[in-house]
């Protein structure tokens, strides 16, 4: 059994639920299950779409686990829900197009605070709509651990909270083992029949047809920096103070991926036809771990992808901004996702990939 995993931080914790999936599968007669994990913490499903699009060999896997329900709550505000629909369906469609016989498991996890339950329900409804659109033709399923946990505990919030380590992560001694065993039972199910017919997308602007601009390859005038850890090797364009990079894109920008470091400078994004956006490219968690980097993406989530007039070629200019000059761009600052101005002597920002939607 060969399993591919793409998700958020719950899928990279050690020893996390995947370790318990592995152990449970072996106890049930699967001698040597193998896992390839493309998960990245603190990101939404657009980073999953990017990693799957750039991954070679999807058709070699029997099953794929997609785990973004916890992280995708940031994408279901009223002005962002269309972006989530286009992104998640785009991820599903790319997987099914490349590997039509693969079994797809959409894992629904929930956050600990009771106040987030309505948001999780919106994700749940959206997932059921997308999965329902494809499940008559492909082996695509929902594994709703959040509902299973709450039902088994009669929705008693205090008992539910005991299964969590914090607001978004399951406890490694209680929650993760339970999740692993529950998911393993679903993975043991035999394949469902699939057909070769290819349905139209549920969302007219589904991002499976989105294209990538790999900046280290497209921008030869800039120095390239390579980031490595035990799981990833990522290249990025390194921008210096006062430098700007202009890219001519065949369609509107969907998201930008970059590498956050302890000292990364802010980034100004100016896209034709859109208001300027100022982003911080350092992360709060790096203050205590300055030797590390974090893979991040930023979604231009408020765009209305179904509006034809917003498509077409445009130039996008990226500029490195000194922290001392941020005040001058205050009206354009997007201050969220635990991103911060950074510390120490400024370097970067480090830009990796652009995802854009070309004309159909």
Coordinates of C-alpha atoms in Angstrom, one line a residue:
X1 CA 0.0 0.0 0.0
X2 CA 1.5 3.3 -1.1
X3 CA 0.0 6.4 0.5
X4 CA 0.6 10.1 -0.4
X5 CA -0.2 12.7 2.2
X6 CA -0.7 16.4 1.6
X7 CA -1.9 18.6 4.4
X8 CA -1.0 20.9 7.3
X9 CA 0.9 20.7 10.6
X10 CA -1.2 17.9 12.1
X11 CA 0.2 15.7 9.2
X12 CA 3.8 16.5 10.0
X13 CA 3.8 16.1 13.8
X14 CA 6.0 13.4 15.3
X15 CA 4.9 11.0 16.6
X16 CA 1.6 12.1 15.0
X17 CA -1.5 10.5 13.6
X18 CA 0.3 9.1 10.6
X19 CA 2.6 7.0 12.8
X20 CA -0.5 5.5 14.3
X21 CA -2.0 4.9 10.8
X22 CA 1.2 3.0 9.9
X23 CA 1.0 0.9 13.1
X24 CA -2.7 0.2 12.7
X25 CA -2.3 -0.9 9.1
X26 CA 0.5 -3.3 10.0
X27 CA -1.7 -4.8 12.8
X28 CA -4.3 -5.3 10.2
X29 CA -2.1 -7.3 7.8
X30 CA -0.5 -4.6 5.6
X31 CA 3.1 -5.7 5.9
X32 CA 4.9 -2.7 4.5
X33 CA 2.8 0.4 4.0
X34 CA 4.8 3.2 2.5
X35 CA 4.2 7.0 3.0
X36 CA 5.3 10.0 1.1
X37 CA 4.4 13.2 3.0
X38 CA 4.2 16.5 1.1
X39 CA 2.5 18.3 4.0
X40 CA 3.5 21.8 5.1
X41 CA 2.3 23.5 8.3
X42 CA 0.7 26.9 8.7
X43 CA -0.7 27.0 5.1
X44 CA -4.0 26.4 3.3
X45 CA -4.8 24.0 0.5
X46 CA -3.2 26.3 -2.1
X47 CA 0.2 25.1 -0.9
X48 CA -1.1 21.6 -1.3
X49 CA -2.1 22.3 -4.9
X50 CA 1.4 23.7 -5.5
X51 CA 3.2 20.8 -4.0
X52 CA 1.0 18.3 -5.8
X53 CA 1.4 20.1 -9.1
X54 CA 5.2 20.1 -8.8
X55 CA 5.3 16.5 -7.7
X56 CA 6.2 13.8 -10.2
X57 CA 4.9 10.3 -9.8
X58 CA 1.4 10.7 -8.5
X59 CA 0.1 7.8 -10.5
X60 CA 2.4 5.4 -8.5
X61 CA 0.3 5.8 -5.4
X62 CA -2.7 3.8 -4.3
X63 CA -4.2 6.4 -1.9
X64 CA -3.9 10.0 -1.1
X65 CA -4.9 11.7 2.2
X66 CA -5.8 15.4 1.9
X67 CA -5.9 17.2 5.2
X68 CA -6.6 20.9 5.1
X69 CA -9.9 21.5 6.9
X70 CA -8.2 23.0 10.0
X71 CA -6.0 25.3 8.0
X72 CA -8.6 26.3 5.4
X73 CA -10.8 28.1 7.9
X74 CA -8.8 31.2 6.9
X75 CA -10.2 30.9 3.4
X76 CA -13.9 30.7 4.1
X77 CA -14.7 34.3 5.0
X78 CA -17.5 35.7 2.8
X79 CA -15.0 37.4 0.4
X80 CA -12.7 34.3 0.2
X81 CA -15.0 31.3 -0.1
X82 CA -14.9 31.3 -3.9
X83 CA -11.1 31.2 -3.8
X84 CA -11.3 28.1 -1.4
X85 CA -13.8 26.4 -3.7
X86 CA -11.6 27.0 -6.8
X87 CA -8.5 25.9 -4.9
X88 CA -9.8 22.7 -3.3
X89 CA -11.6 21.5 -6.4
X90 CA -8.5 22.4 -8.4
X91 CA -6.4 20.1 -6.1
X92 CA -9.0 17.3 -6.5
X93 CA -9.2 17.6 -10.2
X94 CA -5.4 17.6 -10.7
X95 CA -5.1 14.5 -8.6
X96 CA -7.9 12.7 -10.5
X97 CA -6.6 13.7 -13.9
X98 CA -3.1 12.5 -13.1
X99 CA -4.2 9.3 -11.3
X100 CA -7.8 8.4 -12.1
X101 CA -7.6 5.1 -10.2
X102 CA -6.2 6.5 -6.9
X103 CA -8.4 6.5 -3.8
X104 CA -8.8 10.0 -2.4
X105 CA -9.5 10.5 1.3
X106 CA -10.5 14.0 2.3
X107 CA -9.9 14.2 6.0
X108 CA -11.9 16.6 8.1
X109 CA -10.3 17.7 11.3
X110 CA -11.7 20.4 13.6
X111 CA -10.2 23.1 15.8
X112 CA -10.6 22.9 19.6
X113 CA -12.5 26.1 20.3
X114 CA -16.2 25.7 20.3
X115 CA -16.6 29.1 18.5
X116 CA -15.0 27.6 15.4
X117 CA -17.6 24.9 14.9
X118 CA -19.7 27.0 12.5
X119 CA -16.7 27.6 10.3
X120 CA -15.8 23.9 10.3
X121 CA -19.4 23.2 9.3
X122 CA -19.0 25.5 6.3
X123 CA -15.9 23.6 5.3
X124 CA -17.7 20.4 5.8
X125 CA -20.6 21.5 3.5
X126 CA -18.2 22.7 0.9
X127 CA -16.3 19.4 0.9
X128 CA -19.5 17.4 0.6
X129 CA -20.5 19.5 -2.4
X130 CA -17.1 19.0 -4.2
X131 CA -16.8 15.3 -3.3
X132 CA -20.4 14.6 -4.3
X133 CA -19.7 16.1 -7.7
X134 CA -17.1 13.4 -8.4
X135 CA -17.9 10.4 -6.3
X136 CA -20.1 8.7 -8.9
X137 CA -17.1 8.5 -11.3
X138 CA -14.1 8.3 -9.0
X139 CA -13.1 6.7 -5.7
X140 CA -13.2 9.8 -3.6
X141 CA -14.4 9.8 0.1
X142 CA -14.7 12.0 3.2
X143 CA -13.3 10.8 6.5
X144 CA -14.9 13.1 9.0
X145 CA -12.9 12.5 12.2
X146 CA -14.1 15.8 13.8
X147 CA -17.8 14.6 13.6
X148 CA -16.8 11.1 14.8
X149 CA -15.0 12.5 17.8
X150 CA -17.8 14.9 18.7
X151 CA -20.5 12.3 18.3
X152 CA -18.7 9.7 20.3
X153 CA -18.3 12.2 23.2
X154 CA -21.9 13.5 22.9
X155 CA -20.6 16.9 22.0
X156 CA -19.3 17.5 25.5
X157 CA -16.8 20.3 25.0
X158 CA -14.6 19.6 28.0
X159 CA -14.1 16.0 27.0
X160 CA -13.4 17.0 23.4
X161 CA -10.8 19.5 24.5
X162 CA -8.9 16.7 26.2
X163 CA -8.0 15.3 22.8
X164 CA -6.2 18.5 21.8
X165 CA -2.7 19.8 22.5
X166 CA -3.7 23.4 21.6
X167 CA -6.3 25.1 19.5
X168 CA -5.4 23.4 16.2
X169 CA -3.4 20.3 17.0
X170 CA -4.5 17.0 18.4
X171 CA -2.8 15.7 21.5
X172 CA -0.1 13.2 20.7
X173 CA -1.1 10.7 23.5
X174 CA -4.9 10.8 23.2
X175 CA -6.2 12.6 20.0
X176 CA -3.5 11.5 17.5
X177 CA -3.7 7.7 18.3
X178 CA -7.5 7.8 18.1
X179 CA -7.4 9.7 14.8
X180 CA -4.7 7.3 13.4
X181 CA -6.7 4.2 14.2
X182 CA -9.9 5.7 12.8
X183 CA -8.3 6.8 9.5
X184 CA -6.6 3.4 9.1
X185 CA -9.9 1.6 9.2
X186 CA -11.1 3.7 6.3
X187 CA -7.8 3.2 4.4
X188 CA -8.4 -0.6 4.6
X189 CA -11.6 -0.4 2.6
X190 CA -11.4 -1.9 -0.9
X191 CA -11.4 0.4 -4.0
X192 CA -14.7 1.6 -5.5
X193 CA -15.3 1.3 -9.2
X194 CA -14.2 4.3 -11.2
X195 CA -15.1 5.4 -14.7
X196 CA -13.1 7.2 -17.4
X197 CA -15.6 10.0 -18.0
X198 CA -14.3 13.4 -17.0
X199 CA -16.9 15.8 -15.5
X200 CA -17.1 19.5 -16.0
X201 CA -15.8 21.4 -12.9
X202 CA -18.2 22.5 -10.2
X203 CA -16.5 25.9 -10.1
X204 CA -16.2 27.6 -13.5
X205 CA -12.7 28.9 -12.5
X206 CA -11.4 25.8 -10.8
X207 CA -7.6 26.2 -10.3
X208 CA -6.7 22.8 -11.8
X209 CA -5.9 24.8 -15.0
X210 CA -3.9 27.4 -13.1
X211 CA -0.3 27.8 -14.1
X212 CA 3.0 28.3 -12.2
X213 CA 5.7 30.8 -12.7
X214 CA 8.8 29.5 -11.0
X215 CA 10.7 32.7 -10.1
X216 CA 14.2 31.3 -9.7
X217 CA 14.0 30.1 -13.3
X218 CA 12.2 33.1 -14.7
X219 CA 14.2 35.8 -13.0
X220 CA 17.9 35.2 -13.9
X221 CA 19.0 38.7 -12.9
X222 CA 18.5 37.9 -9.2
X223 CA 20.5 35.8 -6.9
X224 CA 19.0 32.4 -6.0
X225 CA 19.0 31.1 -2.5
X226 CA 18.4 27.4 -1.7
X227 CA 16.6 26.4 1.5
X228 CA 17.0 22.8 2.7
X229 CA 15.8 20.8 5.7
X230 CA 15.0 17.1 6.3
X231 CA 11.9 17.2 4.2
X232 CA 12.2 20.0 1.5
X233 CA 14.6 21.7 -0.8
X234 CA 13.2 25.0 -2.0
X235 CA 14.8 27.6 -4.3
X236 CA 13.9 31.3 -4.1
X237 CA 14.8 34.6 -5.6
X238 CA 16.6 36.8 -3.0
X239 CA 15.6 40.4 -3.2
X240 CA 17.6 43.2 -1.7
X241 CA 16.6 46.5 -0.3
X242 CA 15.2 48.8 -3.0
X243 CA 15.1 46.1 -5.6
X244 CA 12.0 45.3 -7.7
X245 CA 11.0 42.4 -9.8
X246 CA 8.4 42.7 -12.5
X247 CA 6.7 39.7 -14.1
X248 CA 4.3 39.7 -17.0
X249 CA 1.6 37.1 -16.2
X250 CA -1.0 35.7 -18.7
X251 CA -3.7 36.0 -16.0
X252 CA -4.5 37.3 -12.5
X253 CA -2.3 36.3 -9.6
X254 CA -3.8 33.6 -7.3
X255 CA -1.1 33.2 -4.7
X256 CA 2.5 33.7 -4.0
X257 CA 4.8 31.2 -2.2
X258 CA 7.9 32.4 -0.4
X259 CA 10.3 31.4 2.3
X260 CA 10.0 33.1 5.6
X261 CA 13.2 33.7 7.7
X262 CA 13.8 35.6 10.9
X263 CA 15.0 38.6 9.1
X264 CA 12.9 38.7 5.9
X265 CA 11.9 42.2 4.8
X266 CA 8.3 43.2 4.0
X267 CA 7.2 42.8 0.4
X268 CA 5.1 45.2 -1.7
X269 CA 3.0 43.6 -4.4
X270 CA 1.6 45.8 -7.2
X271 CA -0.6 44.0 -9.7
X272 CA -2.2 45.9 -12.6
X273 CA -5.9 46.3 -12.0
X274 CA -5.6 45.6 -8.3
X275 CA -4.8 47.7 -5.2
X276 CA -1.3 47.4 -3.9
X277 CA -0.7 44.9 -1.0
X278 CA 2.1 45.1 1.6
X279 CA 3.0 41.7 3.2
X280 CA 5.2 40.8 6.0
X281 CA 7.4 37.8 5.1
X282 CA 8.8 36.8 8.5
X283 CA 6.9 34.6 10.9
X284 CA 6.4 35.1 14.7
X285 CA 7.6 31.6 15.4
X286 CA 11.0 32.2 14.0
X287 CA 12.1 34.6 16.7
X288 CA 12.9 31.6 18.9
X289 CA 14.2 29.5 16.1
X290 CA 16.3 31.9 13.9
X291 CA 18.1 29.0 12.2
X292 CA 15.0 27.7 10.6
X293 CA 12.8 28.8 7.7
X294 CA 9.1 28.3 7.0
X295 CA 7.5 27.7 3.6
X296 CA 4.6 30.1 3.3
X297 CA 2.0 31.2 0.7
X298 CA -0.2 34.2 0.5
X299 CA -3.5 33.9 -1.3
X300 CA -5.1 36.9 -3.0
X301 CA -8.3 35.5 -1.7
X302 CA -10.7 38.4 -2.2
X303 CA -10.7 38.2 -6.0
X304 CA -13.9 37.2 -7.9
X305 CA -12.7 34.4 -10.2
X306 CA -16.0 34.0 -11.9
X307 CA -15.8 37.6 -13.2
X308 CA -14.4 37.5 -16.7
X309 CA -13.4 41.1 -16.7
X310 CA -10.8 40.4 -14.0
X311 CA -8.8 38.0 -16.2
X312 CA -6.2 38.7 -18.9
X313 CA -2.6 39.6 -19.0
X314 CA -1.1 42.0 -16.4
X315 CA 2.2 43.0 -15.0
X316 CA 3.0 42.3 -11.3
X317 CA 5.8 44.1 -9.6
X318 CA 7.4 42.9 -6.3
X319 CA 9.5 45.3 -4.3
X320 CA 11.6 44.7 -1.1
X321 CA 10.6 47.3 1.5
X322 CA 12.7 48.3 4.5
X323 CA 11.0 47.8 7.8
X324 CA 11.5 51.5 8.7
X325 CA 9.5 52.5 5.6
X326 CA 6.4 50.3 6.4
X327 CA 4.5 53.2 7.8
X328 CA 4.3 54.8 4.4
X329 CA 2.5 51.8 3.1
X330 CA 0.1 51.4 6.0
X331 CA -3.1 51.6 4.0
X332 CA -2.0 48.5 2.0
X333 CA -0.7 46.4 4.9
X334 CA -2.2 42.9 5.3
X335 CA -1.3 42.1 8.9
X336 CA -2.4 38.5 9.7
X337 CA -1.4 34.8 9.7
X338 CA 1.2 35.5 12.5
X339 CA 3.4 37.2 9.9
X340 CA 5.7 40.0 11.4
X341 CA 8.2 42.6 10.1
X342 CA 11.2 40.4 11.2
X343 CA 14.2 40.9 13.3
X344 CA 17.9 41.6 13.0
X345 CA 19.5 43.0 9.8
X346 CA 17.0 42.7 7.0
X347 CA 17.5 40.1 4.2
X348 CA 15.2 39.0 1.4
X349 CA 12.3 38.7 0.9
X350 CA 12.7 35.2 -0.7
X351 CA 10.2 34.6 -3.5
X352 CA 9.6 31.1 -4.8
X353 CA 6.5 30.5 -7.0
X354 CA 3.6 32.4 -8.5
X355 CA 0.3 30.7 -9.3
X356 CA -2.0 32.5 -11.8
X357 CA -5.1 31.8 -13.8
X358 CA -4.7 32.1 -17.5
X359 CA -7.4 32.8 -20.0
X360 CA -9.6 29.7 -20.7

